[in-house]
């Protein structure tokens, strides 16, 4: 059996590497229009940083895992084609700012339709609005009528989270496959299920109708993000009442009906999925005439923006209402730890807010490149408003404040020499912990003025 995956990004690369590792009898070919990315996948400098990914790629590469820019050939030879291209928020025309831009997906479907000379199973791996499979099927079928080639479209959304992608793929909570409710549809579902069954227990492979599968992905992301916005809303209340958001999260998380995960209050969620997928859901609800439902979900995104803005305001207010020409150390730029991905990172918004107030930023992140930081902040590389540092100590030197924006382990109290940081900073030494990862009491005793999310000393009991 031969698989082709179109799109060698954060999803296509890791998911296909895992399939190739677990199924040595299946040839997996990952193709992309971006030649530079394909060259990186063929090297040891992968375009995606993910713990355990390089080892997995190395095990299968050259055996049954290949990377290529020859998309037509990849499609022609494959029995199963995964579409794993990006589906960003539309920036133009109808639905701008909310709807998913499906031009890359449609382009894929047309390429598949044009070059296929044998029957294929086409799998939606990208996150798509409910009922997209219908459009894909129409494009494919228009061609199949001419050439006699038959297509089955399946929905198989990906639930991996970045930073833990390889663990998530190795041991998923579930694999979801949606297919057409017909004998041909059931057969295609079984073919895909049997691939995952190489390492995923059968009871974890859920099969549904295709619309349920598409909608489940948007629903899962909306529910996860909603939990973060809910606890972040409570963090604002904690800060003015003396309650501690981590204690509140711990207390409610012990209720087995709520569970403890995704209750970590922070400077705000980032990443390429949550905001994009919720806005897509909002657009869909509006489109189907459900304004109340749309409004309900939109609040999750509104609350997230409020949380980021609040963090910037807190820095400003504590630094005596001006950060103009003050040096602020930014520790962490990725949207979460253990990834080099910066899409929609809270750090972008916080940095932009501080730059608007004319602050000078010393930015350090262990995995994000200098070029990427300049690009995300929309600054020319000769800008003197920011400096990219090689380590957190360099960033903190002479700074008025340190702001922790990504929860990299190296910023924890047992891994950093905070005395050295304290001594190198301007007085008073402010530390704004946007991830609640430092030992507040310890740092306060050392002499730092510590501000954490959802905690306040003013009302301490
Ligand atoms: P990405 O931007 O990292 O990768 C997409 C790749 O597709 C790019 O390398 C791009 O060059 C390629 N591409 C676009 N059009 C192409 C074409 N016509 N032919 C060949 N290649 C083409 O995106 P991603 O983060 O991997 O996300 C892909 C999809 O998976 C999205 O729909 C996303 O919502 C979904 N998803 C992402 C995550 C995540 O954590 N990143 C998790 C689950 C689902
Ligand atoms: C998310 C979903 O978790 C995953 O299932 C889906 O496939 C893709 O979208 P991802 O965005 O990669 O994954 O990472 P995730 O761990 O969900 O974190 C998203 C953001 O929320 C990060 O910025 C993270 O720091 C933040 N977060 C997460 C919190 O602020 N608090 C939490 O309790 C959890």
PDB file of C-alpha atoms in Angstrom, residues 51-324:
ATOM      1  CA  UNK A  51      10.700  16.240  21.041  1.00  0.00           C
ATOM      2  CA  UNK A  52      11.249  12.723  19.621  1.00  0.00           C
ATOM      3  CA  UNK A  53      10.445  13.698  16.027  1.00  0.00           C
ATOM      4  CA  UNK A  54      13.969  13.514  14.597  1.00  0.00           C
ATOM      5  CA  UNK A  55      14.488  10.012  16.026  1.00  0.00           C
ATOM      6  CA  UNK A  56      11.191   8.863  14.522  1.00  0.00           C
ATOM      7  CA  UNK A  57      11.970  10.390  11.110  1.00  0.00           C
ATOM      8  CA  UNK A  58      15.461   8.872  11.097  1.00  0.00           C
ATOM      9  CA  UNK A  59      14.087   5.414  11.835  1.00  0.00           C
ATOM     10  CA  UNK A  60      11.789   5.421   8.797  1.00  0.00           C
ATOM     11  CA  UNK A  61      13.480   7.790   6.350  1.00  0.00           C
ATOM     12  CA  UNK A  62      15.147   5.918   3.519  1.00  0.00           C
ATOM     13  CA  UNK A  63      13.206   2.778   4.473  1.00  0.00           C
ATOM     14  CA  UNK A  64       9.561   3.593   3.830  1.00  0.00           C
ATOM     15  CA  UNK A  65       9.391   7.349   4.407  1.00  0.00           C
ATOM     16  CA  UNK A  66      10.260   9.833   1.668  1.00  0.00           C
ATOM     17  CA  UNK A  67       9.898  13.585   1.206  1.00  0.00           C
ATOM     18  CA  UNK A  68       9.478  15.108  -2.232  1.00  0.00           C
ATOM     19  CA  UNK A  69       8.360  18.145  -4.229  1.00  0.00           C
ATOM     20  CA  UNK A  70       6.979  15.984  -7.033  1.00  0.00           C
ATOM     21  CA  UNK A  71       3.334  16.275  -6.053  1.00  0.00           C
ATOM     22  CA  UNK A  72       1.849  14.867  -9.268  1.00  0.00           C
ATOM     23  CA  UNK A  73       3.942  11.712  -9.104  1.00  0.00           C
ATOM     24  CA  UNK A  74       3.158  11.338  -5.388  1.00  0.00           C
ATOM     25  CA  UNK A  75      -0.571  11.511  -6.088  1.00  0.00           C
ATOM     26  CA  UNK A  76      -0.444   9.170  -9.091  1.00  0.00           C
ATOM     27  CA  UNK A  77       1.325   6.382  -7.206  1.00  0.00           C
ATOM     28  CA  UNK A  78      -0.718   6.547  -3.997  1.00  0.00           C
ATOM     29  CA  UNK A  79      -3.706   4.466  -2.897  1.00  0.00           C
ATOM     30  CA  UNK A  80      -4.464   6.831  -0.026  1.00  0.00           C
ATOM     31  CA  UNK A  81      -3.914  10.592  -0.139  1.00  0.00           C
ATOM     32  CA  UNK A  82      -3.910  12.700   3.040  1.00  0.00           C
ATOM     33  CA  UNK A  83      -4.637  16.385   2.598  1.00  0.00           C
ATOM     34  CA  UNK A  84      -2.682  18.127   5.323  1.00  0.00           C
ATOM     35  CA  UNK A  85      -2.391  21.630   3.950  1.00  0.00           C
ATOM     36  CA  UNK A  86      -2.943  24.805   5.913  1.00  0.00           C
ATOM     37  CA  UNK A  87      -6.448  26.255   6.368  1.00  0.00           C
ATOM     38  CA  UNK A  88      -5.784  29.748   7.748  1.00  0.00           C
ATOM     39  CA  UNK A  89      -8.387  32.372   8.573  1.00  0.00           C
ATOM     40  CA  UNK A  90      -9.515  34.158   5.412  1.00  0.00           C
ATOM     41  CA  UNK A  91      -8.096  37.662   5.122  1.00  0.00           C
ATOM     42  CA  UNK A  92     -10.148  38.887   2.145  1.00  0.00           C
ATOM     43  CA  UNK A  93     -13.665  38.958   0.715  1.00  0.00           C
ATOM     44  CA  UNK A  94     -16.722  37.283   2.225  1.00  0.00           C
ATOM     45  CA  UNK A  95     -16.013  35.929   5.720  1.00  0.00           C
ATOM     46  CA  UNK A  96     -12.692  37.819   6.065  1.00  0.00           C
ATOM     47  CA  UNK A  97     -11.322  37.519   9.606  1.00  0.00           C
ATOM     48  CA  UNK A  98     -13.474  34.495  10.464  1.00  0.00           C
ATOM     49  CA  UNK A  99     -14.065  31.892   7.757  1.00  0.00           C
ATOM     50  CA  UNK A 100     -11.401  29.311   6.919  1.00  0.00           C
ATOM     51  CA  UNK A 101      -9.550  29.988   3.683  1.00  0.00           C
ATOM     52  CA  UNK A 102     -10.070  26.785   1.740  1.00  0.00           C
ATOM     53  CA  UNK A 103      -8.082  27.722  -1.364  1.00  0.00           C
ATOM     54  CA  UNK A 104      -5.194  25.367  -0.529  1.00  0.00           C
ATOM     55  CA  UNK A 105      -7.589  22.479   0.097  1.00  0.00           C
ATOM     56  CA  UNK A 106      -9.457  23.127  -3.129  1.00  0.00           C
ATOM     57  CA  UNK A 107      -6.155  23.348  -5.019  1.00  0.00           C
ATOM     58  CA  UNK A 108      -5.223  19.935  -3.613  1.00  0.00           C
ATOM     59  CA  UNK A 109      -8.560  18.423  -4.636  1.00  0.00           C
ATOM     60  CA  UNK A 110      -8.155  19.753  -8.173  1.00  0.00           C
ATOM     61  CA  UNK A 111      -4.587  18.413  -8.397  1.00  0.00           C
ATOM     62  CA  UNK A 112      -5.770  15.005  -7.220  1.00  0.00           C
ATOM     63  CA  UNK A 113      -8.655  15.060  -9.700  1.00  0.00           C
ATOM     64  CA  UNK A 114      -6.400  16.034 -12.591  1.00  0.00           C
ATOM     65  CA  UNK A 115      -3.524  13.605 -12.195  1.00  0.00           C
ATOM     66  CA  UNK A 116      -5.171  10.480 -10.738  1.00  0.00           C
ATOM     67  CA  UNK A 117      -5.297   7.460 -13.018  1.00  0.00           C
ATOM     68  CA  UNK A 118      -6.450   4.925 -10.406  1.00  0.00           C
ATOM     69  CA  UNK A 119      -9.025   4.803  -7.576  1.00  0.00           C
ATOM     70  CA  UNK A 120      -8.049   6.705  -4.407  1.00  0.00           C
ATOM     71  CA  UNK A 121      -9.116   7.218  -0.847  1.00  0.00           C
ATOM     72  CA  UNK A 122      -8.789  10.944  -0.112  1.00  0.00           C
ATOM     73  CA  UNK A 123      -8.426  11.784   3.580  1.00  0.00           C
ATOM     74  CA  UNK A 124      -9.133  15.203   5.071  1.00  0.00           C
ATOM     75  CA  UNK A 125      -6.405  15.586   7.708  1.00  0.00           C
ATOM     76  CA  UNK A 126      -6.596  19.382   7.727  1.00  0.00           C
ATOM     77  CA  UNK A 127      -9.171  20.956  10.050  1.00  0.00           C
ATOM     78  CA  UNK A 128     -12.124  21.889   7.874  1.00  0.00           C
ATOM     79  CA  UNK A 129     -15.572  23.443   8.246  1.00  0.00           C
ATOM     80  CA  UNK A 130     -18.377  20.913   8.508  1.00  0.00           C
ATOM     81  CA  UNK A 131     -19.577  19.817   5.041  1.00  0.00           C
ATOM     82  CA  UNK A 132     -16.284  20.550   3.228  1.00  0.00           C
ATOM     83  CA  UNK A 133     -16.127  16.887   2.196  1.00  0.00           C
ATOM     84  CA  UNK A 134     -19.135  17.567  -0.002  1.00  0.00           C
ATOM     85  CA  UNK A 135     -17.234  20.213  -2.010  1.00  0.00           C
ATOM     86  CA  UNK A 136     -14.161  18.005  -2.273  1.00  0.00           C
ATOM     87  CA  UNK A 137     -16.280  15.096  -3.479  1.00  0.00           C
ATOM     88  CA  UNK A 138     -17.949  17.270  -6.130  1.00  0.00           C
ATOM     89  CA  UNK A 139     -14.585  18.400  -7.513  1.00  0.00           C
ATOM     90  CA  UNK A 140     -13.252  14.836  -7.532  1.00  0.00           C
ATOM     91  CA  UNK A 141     -16.402  13.289  -8.988  1.00  0.00           C
ATOM     92  CA  UNK A 142     -16.572  15.832 -11.811  1.00  0.00           C
ATOM     93  CA  UNK A 143     -13.307  14.317 -13.045  1.00  0.00           C
ATOM     94  CA  UNK A 144     -14.035  10.723 -12.174  1.00  0.00           C
ATOM     95  CA  UNK A 145     -17.040  10.827 -14.507  1.00  0.00           C
ATOM     96  CA  UNK A 146     -14.575  11.521 -17.322  1.00  0.00           C
ATOM     97  CA  UNK A 147     -11.800   9.045 -16.500  1.00  0.00           C
ATOM     98  CA  UNK A 148     -13.688   6.327 -14.635  1.00  0.00           C
ATOM     99  CA  UNK A 149     -11.514   6.879 -11.531  1.00  0.00           C
ATOM    100  CA  UNK A 150     -13.387   6.439  -8.234  1.00  0.00           C
ATOM    101  CA  UNK A 151     -12.755   8.473  -5.066  1.00  0.00           C
ATOM    102  CA  UNK A 152     -13.844   7.977  -1.477  1.00  0.00           C
ATOM    103  CA  UNK A 153     -13.499  10.991   0.814  1.00  0.00           C
ATOM    104  CA  UNK A 154     -12.863  10.415   4.524  1.00  0.00           C
ATOM    105  CA  UNK A 155     -12.521  12.833   7.416  1.00  0.00           C
ATOM    106  CA  UNK A 156      -9.709  11.983   9.833  1.00  0.00           C
ATOM    107  CA  UNK A 157      -9.007  15.083  11.932  1.00  0.00           C
ATOM    108  CA  UNK A 158      -5.756  15.326  13.837  1.00  0.00           C
ATOM    109  CA  UNK A 159      -5.857  15.937  17.585  1.00  0.00           C
ATOM    110  CA  UNK A 160      -2.124  16.172  18.325  1.00  0.00           C
ATOM    111  CA  UNK A 161      -0.902  19.155  20.330  1.00  0.00           C
ATOM    112  CA  UNK A 162       2.421  20.708  19.472  1.00  0.00           C
ATOM    113  CA  UNK A 163       5.227  20.073  21.918  1.00  0.00           C
ATOM    114  CA  UNK A 164       3.762  16.653  22.744  1.00  0.00           C
ATOM    115  CA  UNK A 165       2.963  15.597  19.172  1.00  0.00           C
ATOM    116  CA  UNK A 166       4.989  12.396  19.171  1.00  0.00           C
ATOM    117  CA  UNK A 167       3.479  11.171  22.452  1.00  0.00           C
ATOM    118  CA  UNK A 168      -0.002  12.135  21.259  1.00  0.00           C
ATOM    119  CA  UNK A 169       0.515  10.201  18.019  1.00  0.00           C
ATOM    120  CA  UNK A 170       2.028   7.187  19.793  1.00  0.00           C
ATOM    121  CA  UNK A 171      -0.772   6.969  22.318  1.00  0.00           C
ATOM    122  CA  UNK A 172      -3.797   8.944  21.115  1.00  0.00           C
ATOM    123  CA  UNK A 173      -6.920   9.299  23.269  1.00  0.00           C
ATOM    124  CA  UNK A 174      -8.812   8.354  20.119  1.00  0.00           C
ATOM    125  CA  UNK A 175      -8.528   8.255  16.350  1.00  0.00           C
ATOM    126  CA  UNK A 176     -11.601   9.623  14.581  1.00  0.00           C
ATOM    127  CA  UNK A 177     -12.598   8.510  11.104  1.00  0.00           C
ATOM    128  CA  UNK A 178     -15.722   9.770   9.341  1.00  0.00           C
ATOM    129  CA  UNK A 179     -16.921   8.290   6.091  1.00  0.00           C
ATOM    130  CA  UNK A 180     -19.813   8.065   3.699  1.00  0.00           C
ATOM    131  CA  UNK A 181     -22.571   5.761   4.944  1.00  0.00           C
ATOM    132  CA  UNK A 182     -22.452   3.342   1.986  1.00  0.00           C
ATOM    133  CA  UNK A 183     -20.723  -0.021   1.409  1.00  0.00           C
ATOM    134  CA  UNK A 184     -17.880   1.782  -0.453  1.00  0.00           C
ATOM    135  CA  UNK A 185     -17.649   4.349   2.328  1.00  0.00           C
ATOM    136  CA  UNK A 186     -17.502   1.661   5.021  1.00  0.00           C
ATOM    137  CA  UNK A 187     -14.791  -0.175   3.082  1.00  0.00           C
ATOM    138  CA  UNK A 188     -12.660   2.976   2.844  1.00  0.00           C
ATOM    139  CA  UNK A 189     -13.108   3.635   6.587  1.00  0.00           C
ATOM    140  CA  UNK A 190     -11.932   0.090   7.298  1.00  0.00           C
ATOM    141  CA  UNK A 191      -8.814   0.532   5.120  1.00  0.00           C
ATOM    142  CA  UNK A 192      -7.802   3.641   7.071  1.00  0.00           C
ATOM    143  CA  UNK A 193      -8.736   2.099  10.439  1.00  0.00           C
ATOM    144  CA  UNK A 194      -6.530  -0.913   9.673  1.00  0.00           C
ATOM    145  CA  UNK A 195      -3.521   1.396   9.225  1.00  0.00           C
ATOM    146  CA  UNK A 196      -3.996   2.951  12.658  1.00  0.00           C
ATOM    147  CA  UNK A 197      -4.692  -0.495  14.107  1.00  0.00           C
ATOM    148  CA  UNK A 198      -0.979  -1.269  13.591  1.00  0.00           C
ATOM    149  CA  UNK A 199      -0.439   0.477  16.937  1.00  0.00           C
ATOM    150  CA  UNK A 200      -3.715   1.980  18.212  1.00  0.00           C
ATOM    151  CA  UNK A 201      -6.123  -0.351  20.078  1.00  0.00           C
ATOM    152  CA  UNK A 202      -9.309  -0.886  18.055  1.00  0.00           C
ATOM    153  CA  UNK A 203     -11.557   0.433  20.839  1.00  0.00           C
ATOM    154  CA  UNK A 204      -9.823   3.803  20.489  1.00  0.00           C
ATOM    155  CA  UNK A 205     -10.663   4.059  16.782  1.00  0.00           C
ATOM    156  CA  UNK A 206     -14.022   5.818  16.525  1.00  0.00           C
ATOM    157  CA  UNK A 207     -15.956   5.831  13.280  1.00  0.00           C
ATOM    158  CA  UNK A 208     -18.784   8.270  12.560  1.00  0.00           C
ATOM    159  CA  UNK A 209     -20.573   9.837   9.653  1.00  0.00           C
ATOM    160  CA  UNK A 210     -18.423  12.335   7.807  1.00  0.00           C
ATOM    161  CA  UNK A 211     -20.176  15.496   9.057  1.00  0.00           C
ATOM    162  CA  UNK A 212     -19.893  14.434  12.700  1.00  0.00           C
ATOM    163  CA  UNK A 213     -16.190  13.832  12.252  1.00  0.00           C
ATOM    164  CA  UNK A 214     -15.600  17.247  10.662  1.00  0.00           C
ATOM    165  CA  UNK A 215     -17.626  19.017  13.350  1.00  0.00           C
ATOM    166  CA  UNK A 216     -16.051  17.070  16.235  1.00  0.00           C
ATOM    167  CA  UNK A 217     -12.672  18.608  15.483  1.00  0.00           C
ATOM    168  CA  UNK A 218     -13.961  22.186  15.673  1.00  0.00           C
ATOM    169  CA  UNK A 219     -15.959  21.265  18.777  1.00  0.00           C
ATOM    170  CA  UNK A 220     -12.965  19.739  20.568  1.00  0.00           C
ATOM    171  CA  UNK A 221     -10.836  22.842  19.989  1.00  0.00           C
ATOM    172  CA  UNK A 222     -13.683  25.156  20.995  1.00  0.00           C
ATOM    173  CA  UNK A 223     -14.217  23.246  24.289  1.00  0.00           C
ATOM    174  CA  UNK A 224     -10.492  23.179  25.099  1.00  0.00           C
ATOM    175  CA  UNK A 225     -10.027  26.891  24.410  1.00  0.00           C
ATOM    176  CA  UNK A 226     -13.216  27.661  26.343  1.00  0.00           C
ATOM    177  CA  UNK A 227     -11.709  26.109  29.476  1.00  0.00           C
ATOM    178  CA  UNK A 228      -8.640  28.327  29.202  1.00  0.00           C
ATOM    179  CA  UNK A 229     -10.730  31.460  28.655  1.00  0.00           C
ATOM    180  CA  UNK A 230     -12.953  30.500  31.591  1.00  0.00           C
ATOM    181  CA  UNK A 231     -10.055  30.124  34.010  1.00  0.00           C
ATOM    182  CA  UNK A 232      -8.443  33.275  32.605  1.00  0.00           C
ATOM    183  CA  UNK A 233     -11.678  35.178  33.253  1.00  0.00           C
ATOM    184  CA  UNK A 234     -11.474  33.935  36.851  1.00  0.00           C
ATOM    185  CA  UNK A 235      -7.832  35.060  37.050  1.00  0.00           C
ATOM    186  CA  UNK A 236      -8.960  38.664  36.635  1.00  0.00           C
ATOM    187  CA  UNK A 237     -11.374  38.214  39.527  1.00  0.00           C
ATOM    188  CA  UNK A 238      -8.669  36.524  41.621  1.00  0.00           C
ATOM    189  CA  UNK A 239      -6.358  39.487  41.173  1.00  0.00           C
ATOM    190  CA  UNK A 240      -8.868  41.905  42.729  1.00  0.00           C
ATOM    191  CA  UNK A 241     -10.111  39.638  45.510  1.00  0.00           C
ATOM    192  CA  UNK A 242      -7.039  37.871  46.879  1.00  0.00           C
ATOM    193  CA  UNK A 243      -8.030  34.432  45.631  1.00  0.00           C
ATOM    194  CA  UNK A 244      -5.242  32.471  43.905  1.00  0.00           C
ATOM    195  CA  UNK A 245      -6.168  31.179  40.467  1.00  0.00           C
ATOM    196  CA  UNK A 246      -3.916  28.103  40.702  1.00  0.00           C
ATOM    197  CA  UNK A 247      -5.583  27.138  43.987  1.00  0.00           C
ATOM    198  CA  UNK A 248      -9.024  27.671  42.450  1.00  0.00           C
ATOM    199  CA  UNK A 249      -8.053  25.581  39.395  1.00  0.00           C
ATOM    200  CA  UNK A 250      -6.715  22.819  41.638  1.00  0.00           C
ATOM    201  CA  UNK A 251      -9.851  22.829  43.773  1.00  0.00           C
ATOM    202  CA  UNK A 252     -12.293  22.667  40.864  1.00  0.00           C
ATOM    203  CA  UNK A 253     -10.119  20.270  38.875  1.00  0.00           C
ATOM    204  CA  UNK A 254     -10.481  17.672  41.627  1.00  0.00           C
ATOM    205  CA  UNK A 255     -14.151  17.393  40.672  1.00  0.00           C
ATOM    206  CA  UNK A 256     -14.121  14.373  38.401  1.00  0.00           C
ATOM    207  CA  UNK A 257     -16.854  15.945  36.310  1.00  0.00           C
ATOM    208  CA  UNK A 258     -14.544  18.851  35.475  1.00  0.00           C
ATOM    209  CA  UNK A 259     -11.105  17.218  35.385  1.00  0.00           C
ATOM    210  CA  UNK A 260      -7.808  18.985  35.967  1.00  0.00           C
ATOM    211  CA  UNK A 261      -6.476  19.510  32.442  1.00  0.00           C
ATOM    212  CA  UNK A 262      -6.569  22.770  30.498  1.00  0.00           C
ATOM    213  CA  UNK A 263      -7.167  24.865  33.592  1.00  0.00           C
ATOM    214  CA  UNK A 264      -3.785  26.565  33.663  1.00  0.00           C
ATOM    215  CA  UNK A 265      -4.279  30.284  33.685  1.00  0.00           C
ATOM    216  CA  UNK A 266      -1.840  32.151  31.461  1.00  0.00           C
ATOM    217  CA  UNK A 267      -1.124  35.273  29.464  1.00  0.00           C
ATOM    218  CA  UNK A 268      -3.510  33.791  26.876  1.00  0.00           C
ATOM    219  CA  UNK A 269      -3.680  30.855  24.513  1.00  0.00           C
ATOM    220  CA  UNK A 270      -1.862  30.969  21.191  1.00  0.00           C
ATOM    221  CA  UNK A 271      -1.090  28.536  18.412  1.00  0.00           C
ATOM    222  CA  UNK A 272      -2.341  28.112  14.900  1.00  0.00           C
ATOM    223  CA  UNK A 273      -5.549  26.296  15.848  1.00  0.00           C
ATOM    224  CA  UNK A 274      -7.684  27.626  18.697  1.00  0.00           C
ATOM    225  CA  UNK A 275      -8.470  31.126  17.481  1.00  0.00           C
ATOM    226  CA  UNK A 276      -8.698  30.098  13.834  1.00  0.00           C
ATOM    227  CA  UNK A 277     -11.003  27.165  14.505  1.00  0.00           C
ATOM    228  CA  UNK A 278     -13.309  29.049  16.876  1.00  0.00           C
ATOM    229  CA  UNK A 279     -13.661  31.930  14.425  1.00  0.00           C
ATOM    230  CA  UNK A 280     -14.440  29.377  11.747  1.00  0.00           C
ATOM    231  CA  UNK A 281     -17.101  27.880  14.025  1.00  0.00           C
ATOM    232  CA  UNK A 282     -18.514  31.365  14.660  1.00  0.00           C
ATOM    233  CA  UNK A 283     -18.682  31.986  10.925  1.00  0.00           C
ATOM    234  CA  UNK A 284     -20.437  28.679  10.326  1.00  0.00           C
ATOM    235  CA  UNK A 285     -23.039  29.427  13.006  1.00  0.00           C
ATOM    236  CA  UNK A 286     -23.698  32.841  11.501  1.00  0.00           C
ATOM    237  CA  UNK A 287     -23.949  31.271   8.067  1.00  0.00           C
ATOM    238  CA  UNK A 288     -26.504  28.729   9.274  1.00  0.00           C
ATOM    239  CA  UNK A 289     -28.582  31.466  10.994  1.00  0.00           C
ATOM    240  CA  UNK A 290     -27.550  30.781  14.602  1.00  0.00           C
ATOM    241  CA  UNK A 291     -26.359  34.205  15.869  1.00  0.00           C
ATOM    242  CA  UNK A 292     -26.727  33.320  19.585  1.00  0.00           C
ATOM    243  CA  UNK A 293     -24.512  30.261  19.176  1.00  0.00           C
ATOM    244  CA  UNK A 294     -21.994  32.314  17.200  1.00  0.00           C
ATOM    245  CA  UNK A 295     -21.908  35.004  19.893  1.00  0.00           C
ATOM    246  CA  UNK A 296     -21.455  32.426  22.654  1.00  0.00           C
ATOM    247  CA  UNK A 297     -18.283  30.987  21.083  1.00  0.00           C
ATOM    248  CA  UNK A 298     -16.898  34.340  19.977  1.00  0.00           C
ATOM    249  CA  UNK A 299     -16.585  35.317  23.658  1.00  0.00           C
ATOM    250  CA  UNK A 300     -13.840  32.701  24.063  1.00  0.00           C
ATOM    251  CA  UNK A 301     -11.660  34.636  21.619  1.00  0.00           C
ATOM    252  CA  UNK A 302     -12.659  38.015  23.062  1.00  0.00           C
ATOM    253  CA  UNK A 303     -11.665  36.873  26.561  1.00  0.00           C
ATOM    254  CA  UNK A 304      -8.288  35.688  25.260  1.00  0.00           C
ATOM    255  CA  UNK A 305      -7.520  39.089  23.734  1.00  0.00           C
ATOM    256  CA  UNK A 306      -8.587  40.718  27.035  1.00  0.00           C
ATOM    257  CA  UNK A 307      -6.160  38.500  28.936  1.00  0.00           C
ATOM    258  CA  UNK A 308      -3.214  39.504  26.721  1.00  0.00           C
ATOM    259  CA  UNK A 309      -4.132  43.213  26.942  1.00  0.00           C
ATOM    260  CA  UNK A 310      -4.456  42.981  30.715  1.00  0.00           C
ATOM    261  CA  UNK A 311      -0.939  41.574  30.937  1.00  0.00           C
ATOM    262  CA  UNK A 312       0.529  44.507  28.981  1.00  0.00           C
ATOM    263  CA  UNK A 313      -1.437  47.004  31.107  1.00  0.00           C
ATOM    264  CA  UNK A 314      -0.195  45.370  34.276  1.00  0.00           C
ATOM    265  CA  UNK A 315       3.414  45.785  33.191  1.00  0.00           C
ATOM    266  CA  UNK A 316       2.793  49.391  32.212  1.00  0.00           C
ATOM    267  CA  UNK A 317       0.992  50.321  35.429  1.00  0.00           C
ATOM    268  CA  UNK A 318       3.569  48.710  37.682  1.00  0.00           C
ATOM    269  CA  UNK A 319       6.454  50.307  35.834  1.00  0.00           C
ATOM    270  CA  UNK A 320       5.134  53.695  36.972  1.00  0.00           C
ATOM    271  CA  UNK A 321       2.902  54.119  33.912  1.00  0.00           C
ATOM    272  CA  UNK A 322       5.709  54.384  31.415  1.00  0.00           C
ATOM    273  CA  UNK A 323       7.944  51.866  29.689  1.00  0.00           C
ATOM    274  CA  UNK A 324       9.236  54.351  27.138  1.00  0.00           C
TER     275      UNK A 324
END
